[in-house]
Coordinates of C-alpha atoms in Angstrom, one line a residue:
M4 CA -58.1 244.7 -38.4
N5 CA -61.3 244.1 -36.4
F6 CA -64.0 246.3 -37.8
K7 CA -66.2 245.8 -34.7
S8 CA -63.6 246.8 -32.2
P9 CA -64.2 249.8 -29.9
F10 CA -61.4 251.7 -31.6
M11 CA -63.1 251.3 -35.0
I12 CA -66.6 252.2 -33.6
V13 CA -65.1 255.5 -32.2
I14 CA -63.5 256.1 -35.6
Y15 CA -66.8 255.6 -37.4
C16 CA -68.7 257.9 -35.0
L17 CA -66.0 260.6 -35.4
T18 CA -66.1 260.2 -39.2
V19 CA -69.9 260.7 -39.2
I20 CA -69.6 263.8 -37.0
T21 CA -66.8 265.2 -39.2
I22 CA -68.8 264.7 -42.4
A23 CA -72.0 266.1 -40.9
S24 CA -70.1 269.1 -39.5
F25 CA -68.4 269.9 -42.8
C26 CA -71.8 269.6 -44.6
L27 CA -73.4 272.1 -42.1
I28 CA -70.7 274.8 -42.5
S29 CA -73.0 276.8 -44.6
V30 CA -75.6 276.9 -41.8
V31 CA -73.2 277.9 -39.0
S32 CA -69.5 278.4 -39.6
A33 CA -68.7 277.1 -36.1
F34 CA -69.3 273.6 -37.5
S35 CA -65.9 273.9 -39.3
I36 CA -64.2 274.0 -36.0
V37 CA -66.1 270.9 -34.7
G38 CA -65.3 269.0 -38.0
S39 CA -61.6 270.0 -37.8
I40 CA -61.3 268.9 -34.2
C41 CA -62.9 265.6 -35.0
L42 CA -60.6 265.1 -37.9
I43 CA -57.6 265.8 -35.7
I44 CA -58.8 263.3 -33.2
I45 CA -59.3 260.7 -35.9
F46 CA -55.8 261.2 -37.3
L47 CA -54.2 261.2 -33.8
M48 CA -55.9 257.9 -33.0
C49 CA -54.8 256.3 -36.3
T50 CA -51.3 257.7 -35.8
Y51 CA -51.1 256.1 -32.3
Q52 CA -52.5 252.8 -33.5
T53 CA -50.3 252.5 -36.5
Y54 CA -47.2 253.5 -34.4
I55 CA -48.0 250.8 -31.9
N56 CA -48.4 248.2 -34.7
Y57 CA -45.1 249.3 -36.1
L58 CA -43.3 248.9 -32.8
I59 CA -44.9 245.4 -32.5
Y60 CA -43.6 244.6 -36.0
K61 CA -40.1 245.7 -35.1
R62 CA -40.0 243.7 -31.9
Q63 CA -41.2 240.6 -33.8
K64 CA -38.4 241.0 -36.4
Q65 CA -35.8 241.5 -33.6
D66 CA -37.1 238.3 -31.9
Q67 CA -36.9 236.5 -35.2
R68 CA -33.3 237.7 -35.7
M69 CA -32.3 236.5 -32.2
S70 CA -34.0 233.2 -32.8
D71 CA -32.1 232.7 -36.1
A72 CA -28.9 233.8 -34.4
Y73 CA -29.3 231.1 -31.7
L74 CA -30.1 228.5 -34.3
Y75 CA -27.0 229.5 -36.3
A76 CA -24.8 229.3 -33.2
E77 CA -26.3 225.9 -32.3
E78 CA -25.5 224.6 -35.8
I79 CA -21.9 225.6 -35.7
G80 CA -21.5 224.8 -32.1
N81 CA -20.1 228.2 -31.0
E82 CA -22.1 230.3 -28.6
E83 CA -20.0 233.4 -29.5
A84 CA -21.5 233.3 -33.0
I85 CA -24.7 234.9 -31.7
K86 CA -23.0 238.2 -31.3
T87 CA -21.6 238.1 -34.9
F88 CA -24.7 236.7 -36.6
T89 CA -25.9 238.6 -39.7
Y90 CA -28.1 237.7 -42.6
D91 CA -26.9 237.7 -46.2
K92 CA -27.0 241.0 -48.0
K93 CA -30.1 240.2 -49.9
T94 CA -32.1 239.3 -46.8
E95 CA -30.8 242.4 -44.9
R96 CA -31.9 244.6 -47.8
Q97 CA -35.3 243.0 -47.9
L98 CA -35.7 243.4 -44.1
R99 CA -34.7 247.1 -44.3
A100 CA -37.2 247.7 -47.1
Q101 CA -40.0 246.0 -45.2
Q102 CA -39.2 248.0 -42.1
F103 CA -39.1 251.3 -44.1
S104 CA -42.5 250.4 -45.8
K105 CA -44.1 249.6 -42.4
G106 CA -42.7 252.9 -41.0
L107 CA -44.3 255.0 -43.8
I108 CA -47.8 254.3 -42.5
P109 CA -47.4 256.1 -39.1
L110 CA -45.5 258.9 -40.8
S111 CA -48.3 259.4 -43.3
F112 CA -50.9 259.6 -40.5
L113 CA -48.7 262.1 -38.7
T114 CA -48.6 264.2 -41.8
L115 CA -52.3 264.0 -42.1
T116 CA -52.6 265.1 -38.5
A117 CA -50.4 268.1 -39.2
F118 CA -52.6 269.1 -42.2
S119 CA -55.8 268.8 -40.1
V120 CA -54.2 271.1 -37.5
I121 CA -53.5 273.6 -40.3
L122 CA -57.1 273.2 -41.4
L123 CA -58.3 273.9 -37.9
I124 CA -56.2 277.1 -37.8
V125 CA -57.5 278.2 -41.1
C126 CA -61.1 277.6 -40.0
I127 CA -60.6 279.6 -36.8
R128 CA -59.1 282.5 -38.8
I129 CA -62.1 282.4 -41.2
I130 CA -64.6 282.7 -38.3

């Protein structure tokens, strides 16, 4: 991850605004809404970015699978073997576990986004 990218600079700015807003809630309670909205934007951006990274990861694995299938078909000299190519059970299990682990990151950010929306609703009700 590039810590000097425009995406990260926006995240840094929104984080500072969120922290400052939550610190100033005792001065004006409207800062709770500003902080909650910034928090929602942060989590939405992170959810989007991690979901895009997850899709890229899945495409790379599919490309790798097709490449292995073509190599396997070339080795045995049968072009129809591409359609029936599968990894052994251990490799398939490892690939599914990796895909599940990579899929948890966007889901966790989506959950955090939902919690920040709930926080915004609570802050609006308090004001």
